[in-house]
PDB file of C-alpha atoms and ligand atoms in Angstrom:
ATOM      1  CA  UNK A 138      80.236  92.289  37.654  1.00 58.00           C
ATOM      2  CA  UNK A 139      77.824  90.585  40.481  1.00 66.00           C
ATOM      3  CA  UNK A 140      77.270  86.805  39.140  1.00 70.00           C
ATOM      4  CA  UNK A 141      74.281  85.069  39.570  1.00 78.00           C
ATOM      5  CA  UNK A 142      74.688  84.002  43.011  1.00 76.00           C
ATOM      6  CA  UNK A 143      75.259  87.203  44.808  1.00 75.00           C
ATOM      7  CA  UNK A 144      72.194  88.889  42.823  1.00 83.00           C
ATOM      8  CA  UNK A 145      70.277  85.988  44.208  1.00 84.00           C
ATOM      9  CA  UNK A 146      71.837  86.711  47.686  1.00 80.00           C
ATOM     10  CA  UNK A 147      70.429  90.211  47.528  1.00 85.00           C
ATOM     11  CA  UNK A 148      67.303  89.517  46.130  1.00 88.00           C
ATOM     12  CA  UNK A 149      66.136  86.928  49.319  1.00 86.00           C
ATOM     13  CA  UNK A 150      68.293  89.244  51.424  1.00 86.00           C
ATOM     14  CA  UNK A 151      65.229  92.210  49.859  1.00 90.00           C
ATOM     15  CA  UNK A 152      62.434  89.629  49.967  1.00 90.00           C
ATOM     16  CA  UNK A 153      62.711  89.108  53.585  1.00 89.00           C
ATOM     17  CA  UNK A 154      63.518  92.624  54.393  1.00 91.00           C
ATOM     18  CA  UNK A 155      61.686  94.751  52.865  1.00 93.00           C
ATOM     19  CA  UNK A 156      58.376  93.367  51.412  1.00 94.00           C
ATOM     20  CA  UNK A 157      55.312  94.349  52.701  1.00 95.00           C
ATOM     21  CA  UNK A 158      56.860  97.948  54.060  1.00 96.00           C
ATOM     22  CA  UNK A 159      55.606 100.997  53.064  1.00 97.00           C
ATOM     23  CA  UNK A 160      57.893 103.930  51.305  1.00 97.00           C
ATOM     24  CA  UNK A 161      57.331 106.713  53.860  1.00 97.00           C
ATOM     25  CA  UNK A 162      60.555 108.913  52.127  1.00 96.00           C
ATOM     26  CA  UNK A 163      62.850 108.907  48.921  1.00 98.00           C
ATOM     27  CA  UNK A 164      66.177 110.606  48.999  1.00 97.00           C
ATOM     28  CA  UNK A 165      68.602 111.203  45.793  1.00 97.00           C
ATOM     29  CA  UNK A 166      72.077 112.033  46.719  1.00 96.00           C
ATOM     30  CA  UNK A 167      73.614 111.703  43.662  1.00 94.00           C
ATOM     31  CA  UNK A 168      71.921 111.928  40.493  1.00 93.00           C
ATOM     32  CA  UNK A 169      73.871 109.784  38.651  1.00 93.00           C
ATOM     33  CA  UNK A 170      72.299 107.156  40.619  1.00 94.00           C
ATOM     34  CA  UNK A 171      68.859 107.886  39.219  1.00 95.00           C
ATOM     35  CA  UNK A 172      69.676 108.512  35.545  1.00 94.00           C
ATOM     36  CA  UNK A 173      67.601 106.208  33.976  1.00 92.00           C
ATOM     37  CA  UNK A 174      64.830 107.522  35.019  1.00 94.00           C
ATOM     38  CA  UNK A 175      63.362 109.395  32.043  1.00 87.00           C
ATOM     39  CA  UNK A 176      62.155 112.006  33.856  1.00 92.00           C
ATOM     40  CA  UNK A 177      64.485 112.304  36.760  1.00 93.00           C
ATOM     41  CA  UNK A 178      65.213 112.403  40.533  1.00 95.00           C
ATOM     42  CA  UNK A 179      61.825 114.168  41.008  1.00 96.00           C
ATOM     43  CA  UNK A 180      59.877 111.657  39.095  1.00 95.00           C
ATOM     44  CA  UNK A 181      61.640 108.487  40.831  1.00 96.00           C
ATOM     45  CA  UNK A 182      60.746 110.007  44.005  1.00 97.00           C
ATOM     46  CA  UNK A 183      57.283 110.420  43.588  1.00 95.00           C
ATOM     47  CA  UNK A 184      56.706 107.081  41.917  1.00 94.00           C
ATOM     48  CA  UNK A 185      57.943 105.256  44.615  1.00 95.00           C
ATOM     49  CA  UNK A 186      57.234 107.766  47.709  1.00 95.00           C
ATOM     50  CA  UNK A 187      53.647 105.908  49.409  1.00 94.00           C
ATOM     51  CA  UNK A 188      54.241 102.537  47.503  1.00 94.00           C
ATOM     52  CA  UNK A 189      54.366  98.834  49.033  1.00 95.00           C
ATOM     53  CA  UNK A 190      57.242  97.178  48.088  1.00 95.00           C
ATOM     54  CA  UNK A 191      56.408  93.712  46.722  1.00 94.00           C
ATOM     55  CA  UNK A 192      58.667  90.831  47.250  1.00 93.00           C
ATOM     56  CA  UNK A 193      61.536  90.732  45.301  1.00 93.00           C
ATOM     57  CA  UNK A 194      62.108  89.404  41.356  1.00 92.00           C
ATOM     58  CA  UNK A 195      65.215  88.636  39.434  1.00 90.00           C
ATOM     59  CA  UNK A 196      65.904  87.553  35.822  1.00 90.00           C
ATOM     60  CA  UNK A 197      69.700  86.356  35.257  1.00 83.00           C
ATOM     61  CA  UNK A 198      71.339  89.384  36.695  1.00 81.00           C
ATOM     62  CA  UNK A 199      68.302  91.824  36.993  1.00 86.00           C
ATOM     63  CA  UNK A 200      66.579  92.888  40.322  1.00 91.00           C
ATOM     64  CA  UNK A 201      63.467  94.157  40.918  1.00 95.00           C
ATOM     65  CA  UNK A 202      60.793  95.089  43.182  1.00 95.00           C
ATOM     66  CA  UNK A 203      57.014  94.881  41.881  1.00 94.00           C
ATOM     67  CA  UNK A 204      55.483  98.383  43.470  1.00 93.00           C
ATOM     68  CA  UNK A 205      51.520  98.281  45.058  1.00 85.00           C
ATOM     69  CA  UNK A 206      49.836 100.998  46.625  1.00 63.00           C
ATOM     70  CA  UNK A 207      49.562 103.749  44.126  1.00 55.00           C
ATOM     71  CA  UNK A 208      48.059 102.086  41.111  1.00 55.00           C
ATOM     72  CA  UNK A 209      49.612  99.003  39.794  1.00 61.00           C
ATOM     73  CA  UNK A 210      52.053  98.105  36.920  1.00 87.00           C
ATOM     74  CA  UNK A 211      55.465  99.581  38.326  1.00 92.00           C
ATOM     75  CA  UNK A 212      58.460  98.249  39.306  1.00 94.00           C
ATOM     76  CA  UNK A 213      61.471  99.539  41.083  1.00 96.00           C
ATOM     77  CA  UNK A 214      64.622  98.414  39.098  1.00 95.00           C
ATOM     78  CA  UNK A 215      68.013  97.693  40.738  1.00 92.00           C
ATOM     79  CA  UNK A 216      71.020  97.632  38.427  1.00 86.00           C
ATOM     80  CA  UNK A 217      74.313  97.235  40.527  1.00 82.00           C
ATOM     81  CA  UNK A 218      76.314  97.785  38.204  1.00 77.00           C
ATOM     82  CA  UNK A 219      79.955  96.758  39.294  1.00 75.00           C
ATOM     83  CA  UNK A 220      79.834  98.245  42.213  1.00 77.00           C
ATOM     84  CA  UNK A 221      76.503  98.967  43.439  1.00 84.00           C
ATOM     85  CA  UNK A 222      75.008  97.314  46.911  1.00 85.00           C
ATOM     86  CA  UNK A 223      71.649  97.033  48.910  1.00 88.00           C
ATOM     87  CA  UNK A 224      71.602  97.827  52.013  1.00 88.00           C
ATOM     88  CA  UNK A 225      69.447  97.580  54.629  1.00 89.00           C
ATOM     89  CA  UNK A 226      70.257  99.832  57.671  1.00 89.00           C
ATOM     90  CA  UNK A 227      68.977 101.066  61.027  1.00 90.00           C
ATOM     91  CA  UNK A 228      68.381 104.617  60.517  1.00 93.00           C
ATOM     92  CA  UNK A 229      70.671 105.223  63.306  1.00 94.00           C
ATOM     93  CA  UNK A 230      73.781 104.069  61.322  1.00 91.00           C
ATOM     94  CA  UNK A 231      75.572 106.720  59.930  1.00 94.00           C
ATOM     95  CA  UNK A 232      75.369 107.295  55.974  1.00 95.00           C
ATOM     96  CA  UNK A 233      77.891 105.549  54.095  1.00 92.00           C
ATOM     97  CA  UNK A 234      80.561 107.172  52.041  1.00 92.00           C
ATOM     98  CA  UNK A 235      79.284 106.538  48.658  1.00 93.00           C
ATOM     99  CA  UNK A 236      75.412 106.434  49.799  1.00 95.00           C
ATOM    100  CA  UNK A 237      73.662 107.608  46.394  1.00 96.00           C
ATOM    101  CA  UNK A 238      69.304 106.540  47.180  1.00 97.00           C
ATOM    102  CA  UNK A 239      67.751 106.049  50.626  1.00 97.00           C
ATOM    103  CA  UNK A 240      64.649 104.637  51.177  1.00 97.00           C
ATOM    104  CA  UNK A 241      62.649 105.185  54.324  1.00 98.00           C
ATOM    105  CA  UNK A 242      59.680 103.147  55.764  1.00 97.00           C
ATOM    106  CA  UNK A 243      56.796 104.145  57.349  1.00 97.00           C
ATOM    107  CA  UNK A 244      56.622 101.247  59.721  1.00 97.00           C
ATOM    108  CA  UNK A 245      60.334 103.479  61.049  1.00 95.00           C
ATOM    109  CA  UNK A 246      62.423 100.568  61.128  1.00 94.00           C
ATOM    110  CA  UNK A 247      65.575  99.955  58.768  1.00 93.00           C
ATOM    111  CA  UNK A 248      66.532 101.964  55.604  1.00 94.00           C
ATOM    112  CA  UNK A 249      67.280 100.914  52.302  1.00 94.00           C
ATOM    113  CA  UNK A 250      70.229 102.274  51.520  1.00 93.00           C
ATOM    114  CA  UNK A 251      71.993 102.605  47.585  1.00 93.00           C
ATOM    115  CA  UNK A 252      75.356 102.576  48.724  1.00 91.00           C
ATOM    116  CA  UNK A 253      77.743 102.913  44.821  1.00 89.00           C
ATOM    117  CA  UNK A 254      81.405 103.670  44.652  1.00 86.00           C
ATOM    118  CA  UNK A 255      81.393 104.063  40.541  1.00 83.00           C
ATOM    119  CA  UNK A 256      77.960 104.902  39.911  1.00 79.00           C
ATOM    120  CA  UNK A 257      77.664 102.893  37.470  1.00 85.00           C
ATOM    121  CA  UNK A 258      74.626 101.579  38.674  1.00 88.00           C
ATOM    122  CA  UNK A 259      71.393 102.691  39.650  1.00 91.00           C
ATOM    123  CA  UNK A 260      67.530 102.546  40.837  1.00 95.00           C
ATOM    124  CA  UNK A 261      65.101 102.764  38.543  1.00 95.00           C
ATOM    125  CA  UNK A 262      61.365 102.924  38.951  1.00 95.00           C
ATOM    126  CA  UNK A 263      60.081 100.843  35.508  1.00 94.00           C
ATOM    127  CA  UNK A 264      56.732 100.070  34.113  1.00 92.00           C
ATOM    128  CA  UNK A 265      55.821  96.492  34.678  1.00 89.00           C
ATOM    129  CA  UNK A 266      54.944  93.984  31.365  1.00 86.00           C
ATOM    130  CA  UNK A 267      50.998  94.489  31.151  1.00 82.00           C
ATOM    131  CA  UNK A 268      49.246  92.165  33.791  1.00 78.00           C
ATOM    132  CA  UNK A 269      52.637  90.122  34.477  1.00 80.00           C
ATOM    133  CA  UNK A 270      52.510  88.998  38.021  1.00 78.00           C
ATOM    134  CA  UNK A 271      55.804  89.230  38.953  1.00 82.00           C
ATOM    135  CA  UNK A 272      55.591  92.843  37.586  1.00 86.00           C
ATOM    136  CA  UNK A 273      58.900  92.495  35.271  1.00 90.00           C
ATOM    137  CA  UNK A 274      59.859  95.121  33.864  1.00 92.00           C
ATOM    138  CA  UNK A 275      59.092  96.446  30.085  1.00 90.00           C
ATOM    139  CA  UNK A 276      63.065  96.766  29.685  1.00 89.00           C
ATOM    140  CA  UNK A 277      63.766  92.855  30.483  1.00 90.00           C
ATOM    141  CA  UNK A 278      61.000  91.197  29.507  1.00 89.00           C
ATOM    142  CA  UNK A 279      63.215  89.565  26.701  1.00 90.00           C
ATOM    143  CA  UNK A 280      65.316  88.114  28.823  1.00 92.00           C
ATOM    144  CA  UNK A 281      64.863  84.675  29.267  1.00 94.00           C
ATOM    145  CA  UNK A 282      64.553  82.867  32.678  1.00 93.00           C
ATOM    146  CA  UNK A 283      67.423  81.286  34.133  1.00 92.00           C
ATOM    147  CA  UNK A 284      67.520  77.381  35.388  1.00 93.00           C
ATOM    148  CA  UNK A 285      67.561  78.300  38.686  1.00 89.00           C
ATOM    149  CA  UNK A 286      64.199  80.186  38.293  1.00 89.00           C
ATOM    150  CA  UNK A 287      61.036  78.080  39.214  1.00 89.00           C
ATOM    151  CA  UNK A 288      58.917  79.053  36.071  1.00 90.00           C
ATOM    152  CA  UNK A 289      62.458  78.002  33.696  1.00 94.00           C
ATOM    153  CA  UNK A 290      60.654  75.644  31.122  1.00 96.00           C
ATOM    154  CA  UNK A 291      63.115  73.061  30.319  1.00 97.00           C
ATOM    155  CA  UNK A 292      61.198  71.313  27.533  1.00 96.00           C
ATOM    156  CA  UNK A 293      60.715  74.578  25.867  1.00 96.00           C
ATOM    157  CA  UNK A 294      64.530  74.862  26.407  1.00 97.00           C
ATOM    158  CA  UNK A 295      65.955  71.831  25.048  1.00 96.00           C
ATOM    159  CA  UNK A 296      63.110  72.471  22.106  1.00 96.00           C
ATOM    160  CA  UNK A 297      64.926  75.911  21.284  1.00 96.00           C
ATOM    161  CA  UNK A 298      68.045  75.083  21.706  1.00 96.00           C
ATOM    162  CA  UNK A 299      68.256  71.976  19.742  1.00 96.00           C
ATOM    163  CA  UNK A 300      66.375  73.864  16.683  1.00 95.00           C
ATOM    164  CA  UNK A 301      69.132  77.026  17.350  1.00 94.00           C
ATOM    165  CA  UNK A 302      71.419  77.302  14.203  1.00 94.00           C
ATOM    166  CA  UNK A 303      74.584  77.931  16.417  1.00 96.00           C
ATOM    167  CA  UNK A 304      77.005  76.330  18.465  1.00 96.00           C
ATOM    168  CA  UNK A 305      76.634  75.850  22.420  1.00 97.00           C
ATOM    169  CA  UNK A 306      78.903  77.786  23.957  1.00 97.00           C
ATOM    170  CA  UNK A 307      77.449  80.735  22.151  1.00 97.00           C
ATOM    171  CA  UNK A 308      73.580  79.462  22.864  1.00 97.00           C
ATOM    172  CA  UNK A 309      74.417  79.129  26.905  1.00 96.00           C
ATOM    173  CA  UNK A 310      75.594  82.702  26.982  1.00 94.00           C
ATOM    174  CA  UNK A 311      72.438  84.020  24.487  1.00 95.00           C
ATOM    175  CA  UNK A 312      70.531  86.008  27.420  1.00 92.00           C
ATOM    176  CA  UNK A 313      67.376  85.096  24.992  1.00 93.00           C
ATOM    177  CA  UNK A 314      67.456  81.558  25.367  1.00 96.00           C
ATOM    178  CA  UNK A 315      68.651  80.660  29.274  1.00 96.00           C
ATOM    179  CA  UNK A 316      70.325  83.499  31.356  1.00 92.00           C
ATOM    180  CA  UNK A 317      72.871  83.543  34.453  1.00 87.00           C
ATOM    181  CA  UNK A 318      74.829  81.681  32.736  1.00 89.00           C
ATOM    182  CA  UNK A 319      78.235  83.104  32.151  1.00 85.00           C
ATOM    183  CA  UNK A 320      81.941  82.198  31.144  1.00 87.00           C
ATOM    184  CA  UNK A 321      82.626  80.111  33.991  1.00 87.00           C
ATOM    185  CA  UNK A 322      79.191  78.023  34.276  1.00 88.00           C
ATOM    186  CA  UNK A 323      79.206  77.515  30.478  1.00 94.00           C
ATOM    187  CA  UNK A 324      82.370  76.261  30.519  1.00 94.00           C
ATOM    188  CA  UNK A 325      81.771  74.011  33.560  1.00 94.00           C
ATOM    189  CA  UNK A 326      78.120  72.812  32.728  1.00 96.00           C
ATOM    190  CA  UNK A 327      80.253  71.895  28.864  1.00 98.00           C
ATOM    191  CA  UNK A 328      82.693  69.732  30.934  1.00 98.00           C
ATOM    192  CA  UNK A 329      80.677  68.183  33.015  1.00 97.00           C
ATOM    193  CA  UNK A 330      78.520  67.201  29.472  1.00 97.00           C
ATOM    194  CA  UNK A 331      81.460  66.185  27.548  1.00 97.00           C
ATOM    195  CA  UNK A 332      80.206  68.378  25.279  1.00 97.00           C
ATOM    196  CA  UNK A 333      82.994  71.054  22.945  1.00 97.00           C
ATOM    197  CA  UNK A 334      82.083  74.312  22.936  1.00 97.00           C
ATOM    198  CA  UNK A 335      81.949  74.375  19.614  1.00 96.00           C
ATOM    199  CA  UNK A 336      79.641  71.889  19.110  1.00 96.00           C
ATOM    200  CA  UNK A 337      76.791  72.673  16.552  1.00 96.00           C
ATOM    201  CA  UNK A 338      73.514  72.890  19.045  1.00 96.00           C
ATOM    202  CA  UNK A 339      71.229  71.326  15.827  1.00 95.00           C
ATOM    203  CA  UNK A 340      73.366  68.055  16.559  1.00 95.00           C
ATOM    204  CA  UNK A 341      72.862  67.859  19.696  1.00 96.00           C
ATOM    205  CA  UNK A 342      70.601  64.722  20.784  1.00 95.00           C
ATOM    206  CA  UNK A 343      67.740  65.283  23.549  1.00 95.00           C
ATOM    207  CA  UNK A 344      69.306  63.671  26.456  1.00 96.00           C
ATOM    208  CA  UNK A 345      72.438  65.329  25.858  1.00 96.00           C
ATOM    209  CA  UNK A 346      70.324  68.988  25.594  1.00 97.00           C
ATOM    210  CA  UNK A 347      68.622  67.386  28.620  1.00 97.00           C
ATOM    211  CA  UNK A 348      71.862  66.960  30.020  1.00 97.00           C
ATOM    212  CA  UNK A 349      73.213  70.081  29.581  1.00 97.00           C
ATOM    213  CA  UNK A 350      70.493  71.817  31.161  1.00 97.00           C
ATOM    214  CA  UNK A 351      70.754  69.756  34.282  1.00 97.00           C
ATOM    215  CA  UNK A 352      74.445  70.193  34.418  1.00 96.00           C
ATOM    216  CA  UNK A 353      74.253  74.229  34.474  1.00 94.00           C
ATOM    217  CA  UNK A 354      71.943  74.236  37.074  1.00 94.00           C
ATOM    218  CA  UNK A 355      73.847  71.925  39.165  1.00 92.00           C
ATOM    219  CA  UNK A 356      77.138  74.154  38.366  1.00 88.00           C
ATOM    220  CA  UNK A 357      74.747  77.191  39.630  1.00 85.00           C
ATOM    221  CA  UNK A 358      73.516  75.312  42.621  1.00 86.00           C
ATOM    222  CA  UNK A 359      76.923  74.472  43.395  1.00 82.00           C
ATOM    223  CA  UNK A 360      77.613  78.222  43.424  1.00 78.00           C
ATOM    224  CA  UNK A 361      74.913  79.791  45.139  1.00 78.00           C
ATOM    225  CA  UNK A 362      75.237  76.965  48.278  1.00 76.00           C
ATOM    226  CA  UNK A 363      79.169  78.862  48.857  1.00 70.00           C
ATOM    227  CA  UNK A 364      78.249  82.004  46.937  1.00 59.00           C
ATOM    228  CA  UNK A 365      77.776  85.364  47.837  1.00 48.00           C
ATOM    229  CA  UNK A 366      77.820  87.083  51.604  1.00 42.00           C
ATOM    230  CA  UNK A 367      75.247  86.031  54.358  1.00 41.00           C
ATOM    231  CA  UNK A 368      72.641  88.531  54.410  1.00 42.00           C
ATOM    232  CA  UNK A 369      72.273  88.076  58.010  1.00 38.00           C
ATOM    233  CA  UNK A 370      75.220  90.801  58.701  1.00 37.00           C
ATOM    234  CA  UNK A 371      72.498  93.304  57.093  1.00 36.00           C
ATOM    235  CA  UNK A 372      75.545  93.814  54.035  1.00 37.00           C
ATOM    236  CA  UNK A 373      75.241  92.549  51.448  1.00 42.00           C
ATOM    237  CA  UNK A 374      78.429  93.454  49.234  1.00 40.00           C
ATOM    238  CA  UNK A 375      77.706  91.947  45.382  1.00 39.00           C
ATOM    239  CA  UNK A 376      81.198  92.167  44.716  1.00 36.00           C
ATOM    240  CA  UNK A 377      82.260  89.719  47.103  1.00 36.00           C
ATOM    241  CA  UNK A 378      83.983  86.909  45.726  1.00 39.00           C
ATOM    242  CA  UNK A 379      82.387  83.791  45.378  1.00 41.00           C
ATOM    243  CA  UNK A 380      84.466  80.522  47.268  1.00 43.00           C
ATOM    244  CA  UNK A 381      83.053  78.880  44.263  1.00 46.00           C
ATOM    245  CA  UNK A 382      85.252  80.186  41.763  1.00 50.00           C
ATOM    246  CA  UNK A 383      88.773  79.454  43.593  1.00 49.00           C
ATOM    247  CA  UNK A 384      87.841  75.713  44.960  1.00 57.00           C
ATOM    248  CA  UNK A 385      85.100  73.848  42.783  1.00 75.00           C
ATOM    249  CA  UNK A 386      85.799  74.649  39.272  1.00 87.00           C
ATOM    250  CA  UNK A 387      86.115  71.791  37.172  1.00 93.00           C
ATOM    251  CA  UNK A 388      87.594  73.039  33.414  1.00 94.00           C
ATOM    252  CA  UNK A 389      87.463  76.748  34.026  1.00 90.00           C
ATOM    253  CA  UNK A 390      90.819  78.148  35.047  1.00 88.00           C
ATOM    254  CA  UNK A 391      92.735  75.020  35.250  1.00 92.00           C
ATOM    255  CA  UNK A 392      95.252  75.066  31.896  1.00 95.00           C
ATOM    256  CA  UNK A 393      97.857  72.590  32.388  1.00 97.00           C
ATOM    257  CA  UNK A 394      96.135  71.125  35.012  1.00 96.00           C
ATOM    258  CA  UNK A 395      94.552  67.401  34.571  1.00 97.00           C
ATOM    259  CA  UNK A 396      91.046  67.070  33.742  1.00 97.00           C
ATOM    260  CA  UNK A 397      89.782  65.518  36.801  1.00 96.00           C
ATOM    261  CA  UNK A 398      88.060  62.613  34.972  1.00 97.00           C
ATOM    262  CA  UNK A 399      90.802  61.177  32.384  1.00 98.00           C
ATOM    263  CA  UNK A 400      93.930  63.460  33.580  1.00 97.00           C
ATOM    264  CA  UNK A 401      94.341  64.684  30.642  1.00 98.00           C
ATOM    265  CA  UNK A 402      95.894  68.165  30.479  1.00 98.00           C
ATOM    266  CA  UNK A 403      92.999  70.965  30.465  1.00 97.00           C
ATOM    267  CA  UNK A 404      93.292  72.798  27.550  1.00 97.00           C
ATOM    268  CA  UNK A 405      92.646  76.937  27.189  1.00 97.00           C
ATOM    269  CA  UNK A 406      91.603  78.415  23.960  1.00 96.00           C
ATOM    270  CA  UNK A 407      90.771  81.976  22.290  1.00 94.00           C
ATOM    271  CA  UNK A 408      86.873  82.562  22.064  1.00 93.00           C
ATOM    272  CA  UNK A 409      84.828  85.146  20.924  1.00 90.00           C
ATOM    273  CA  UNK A 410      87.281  87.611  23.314  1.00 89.00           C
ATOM    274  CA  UNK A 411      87.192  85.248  26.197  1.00 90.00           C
ATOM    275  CA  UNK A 412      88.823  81.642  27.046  1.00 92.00           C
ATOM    276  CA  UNK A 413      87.368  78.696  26.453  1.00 96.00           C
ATOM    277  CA  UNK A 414      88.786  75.727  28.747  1.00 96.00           C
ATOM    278  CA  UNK A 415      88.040  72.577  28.147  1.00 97.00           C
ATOM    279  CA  UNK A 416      89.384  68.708  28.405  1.00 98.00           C
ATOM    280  CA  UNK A 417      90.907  67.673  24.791  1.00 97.00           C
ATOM    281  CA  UNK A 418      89.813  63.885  25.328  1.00 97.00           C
ATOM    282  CA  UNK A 419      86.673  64.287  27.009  1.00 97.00           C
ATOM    283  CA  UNK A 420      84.875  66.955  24.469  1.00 97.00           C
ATOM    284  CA  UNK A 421      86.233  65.673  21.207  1.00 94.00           C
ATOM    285  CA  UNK A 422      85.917  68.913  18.575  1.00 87.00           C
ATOM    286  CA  UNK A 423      83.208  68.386  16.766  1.00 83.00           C
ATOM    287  CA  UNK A 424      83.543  66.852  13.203  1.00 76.00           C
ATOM    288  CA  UNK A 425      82.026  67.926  10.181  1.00 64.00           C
ATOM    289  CA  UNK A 426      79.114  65.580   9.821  1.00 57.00           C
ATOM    290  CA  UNK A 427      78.899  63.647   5.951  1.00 48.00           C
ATOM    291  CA  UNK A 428      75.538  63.596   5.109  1.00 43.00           C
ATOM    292  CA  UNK A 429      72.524  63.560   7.957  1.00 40.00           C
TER     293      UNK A 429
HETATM  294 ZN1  LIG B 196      89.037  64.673  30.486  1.00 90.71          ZN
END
C-alpha cells in the first residue's frame, strides 16, 4: 500500500497538472477499474465527460478531485489500491500495458492516464459532503484529517484523544481520530515521545498529547521531504519505496539494535497482528495506576 507521502506526491503532482482543464473524453478499458461506480462505466463517463477538474484533495490515504462545470457536488475519487498510478501523459505516448481509465482534455495537451497492474484500485466519480468546499466525498467524510493537513485541529485532537478510553498505539492508527498515520510513524512519533504503546491515552498529560502530535508530524515531514518519486518525470509510481523507511527510522525495524538515545537494545513485540518496536528504558510499560 501507497503511504502517506507518495499519495501526497500524486496529489500536488494532480494539482499542478491537471486543475483548471476541461474533460473533453472518458475512456474505460477495463471495467474492473470503474467498479465502484454504482451505475457503471457508462455512468462514470458521463459524470465526468465536460467537467473542470478542481485542484486536488486528500484525506490520509484518499485522493480526490472536486468536479465543476456540470452542476456542483461531485467528486472524482482515486483509490490506488496497491498498485494503481496517475499518470499524466502526452497523448502521443503510447498506452501503457496495464492502462485501465484515460482522461482527455479539451485544452489537447497531456492525458490522464489510470495505469493498474492488479486492479485493485479504481476511479470513482462520488457525491461531494453537502456544501463542503473541498468537495470530499460522502464515502470519507469520517475520516479524520491528518497532521499534515492545514485544517488538522490540534486542540480538538489532544481534547479527543486524551478523553479516548484506549491506549495510544491503537488511538494513532484510529482513521477517526488523526489519519496517515501508520505502523511505522506510530511507532516512531511513540519513540520519539517516550511514550509505550500501550500506554492508556486517558493518562496521558497535555504536553505529552501535545507532544505526540508534534512528533508524528515531524516523523511525516521527515518522510514526505525523501518520500515518494519527483513528479517532474510526469510518473508518478505510488509504490515506490520511500528512502525514509531504510535510513531515518528511529525504533521501527531496528530489534537488537541500540536505541539511539540510551543504547539500549530496541525491543520488538507482538501487536494487534503487527510489531510493535520500541526502546525498553525509554517508554517504561505503563503501570497500573493506584487510585487517581
Ligand atoms: Zn532508549
Amino acid at each position: 500500500m501507497p503511504e502517506l507521502p507518495e499519495v501526497e506526491v500524486v496529489r500536488r503532482g494532480l494539482a499542478s497538472w491537471v486543475a483548471g482543464r476541461t474533460v473533453a473524453d472518458v475512456q474505460v478499458l477495463h471495467p474492473r477499474a470503474v467498479r465502484r461506480q454504482p451505475a457503471g462505466a457508462g455512468d462514470f463517463t458521463a459524470r465526468l465527460t465536460g467537467t473542470t477538474l478542481g485542484t486536488a484533495q486528500r484525506r490520509g490515504k484518499y485522493l480526490w478531485v472536486p468536479l465543476a462545470g456540470t452542476g456542483t457536488g461531485f467528486s472524482l475519487i482515486g483509490h490506488l489500491g496497491m498498485s494503481g498510478q496517475l499518470l499524466v501523459q502526452d497523448p502521443s505516448v503510447p498506452d501503457e500495458t496495464h492502462l485501465r481509465v484515460r482522461l482527455r482534455f479539451a485544452d489537447g495537451g497531456r492525458e490522464l492516464r489510470f495505469v493498474d497492474q492488479r486492479t485493485f484500485g479504481g476511479l470513482a466519480v462520488e457525491e461531494a459532503e453537502d456544501g463542503d468546499p473541498e468537495g470530499t466525498p460522502v464515502s470519507i467524510a469520517h475520516i479524520a484529517r491528518d497532521p499534515l493537513d492545514p485544517r488538522f485541529d490540534d486542540e480538538a485532537f489532544t481534547a479527543a484523544l486524551r478523553a479516548k478510553r484506549t491506549t495510544v498505539k491503537r488511538a494513532l492508527l484510529d482513521q477517526t481520530l488523526i489519519s496517515g498515520v501508520g505502523n511505522i510513524y506510530a511507532d516512531e512519533a511513540l519513540w520519539r515521545t517516550k511514550l509505550h504503546y500501550d500506554r492508556p491515552t486517558a493518562t496521558l498529560t497535555r504536553p505529552q498529547a501535545a507532544l505526540l502530535l508534534a512528533s508524528a508530524r515531524d516523523v511525516m515531514t521527515a518522510a514526505l521531504a525523501v518520500g515518494g518519486t519527483s513528479f517532474d518525470s510526469l510518473y508518478v509510481n505510488v509504490n515506490g519505496e520511500s528512502g525514509y523507511f531504510s535510513r531515518d527510522l528511529d525504533a521501527y525495524g531496528r530489534e537488537h539494535e541500540p536505541c539511539r538515545r540510551c543504547g539500549t537494545a530496541i525491543r520488538r513485540a507482538a501487536w494487534m497482528n503487527r510489531s510493535s518496536y520500541f526502546c525498553p528504558r525509554c517508554q517504561r510499560v505503563p503501570r497500573a495506576r493506584s487510585g487517581g
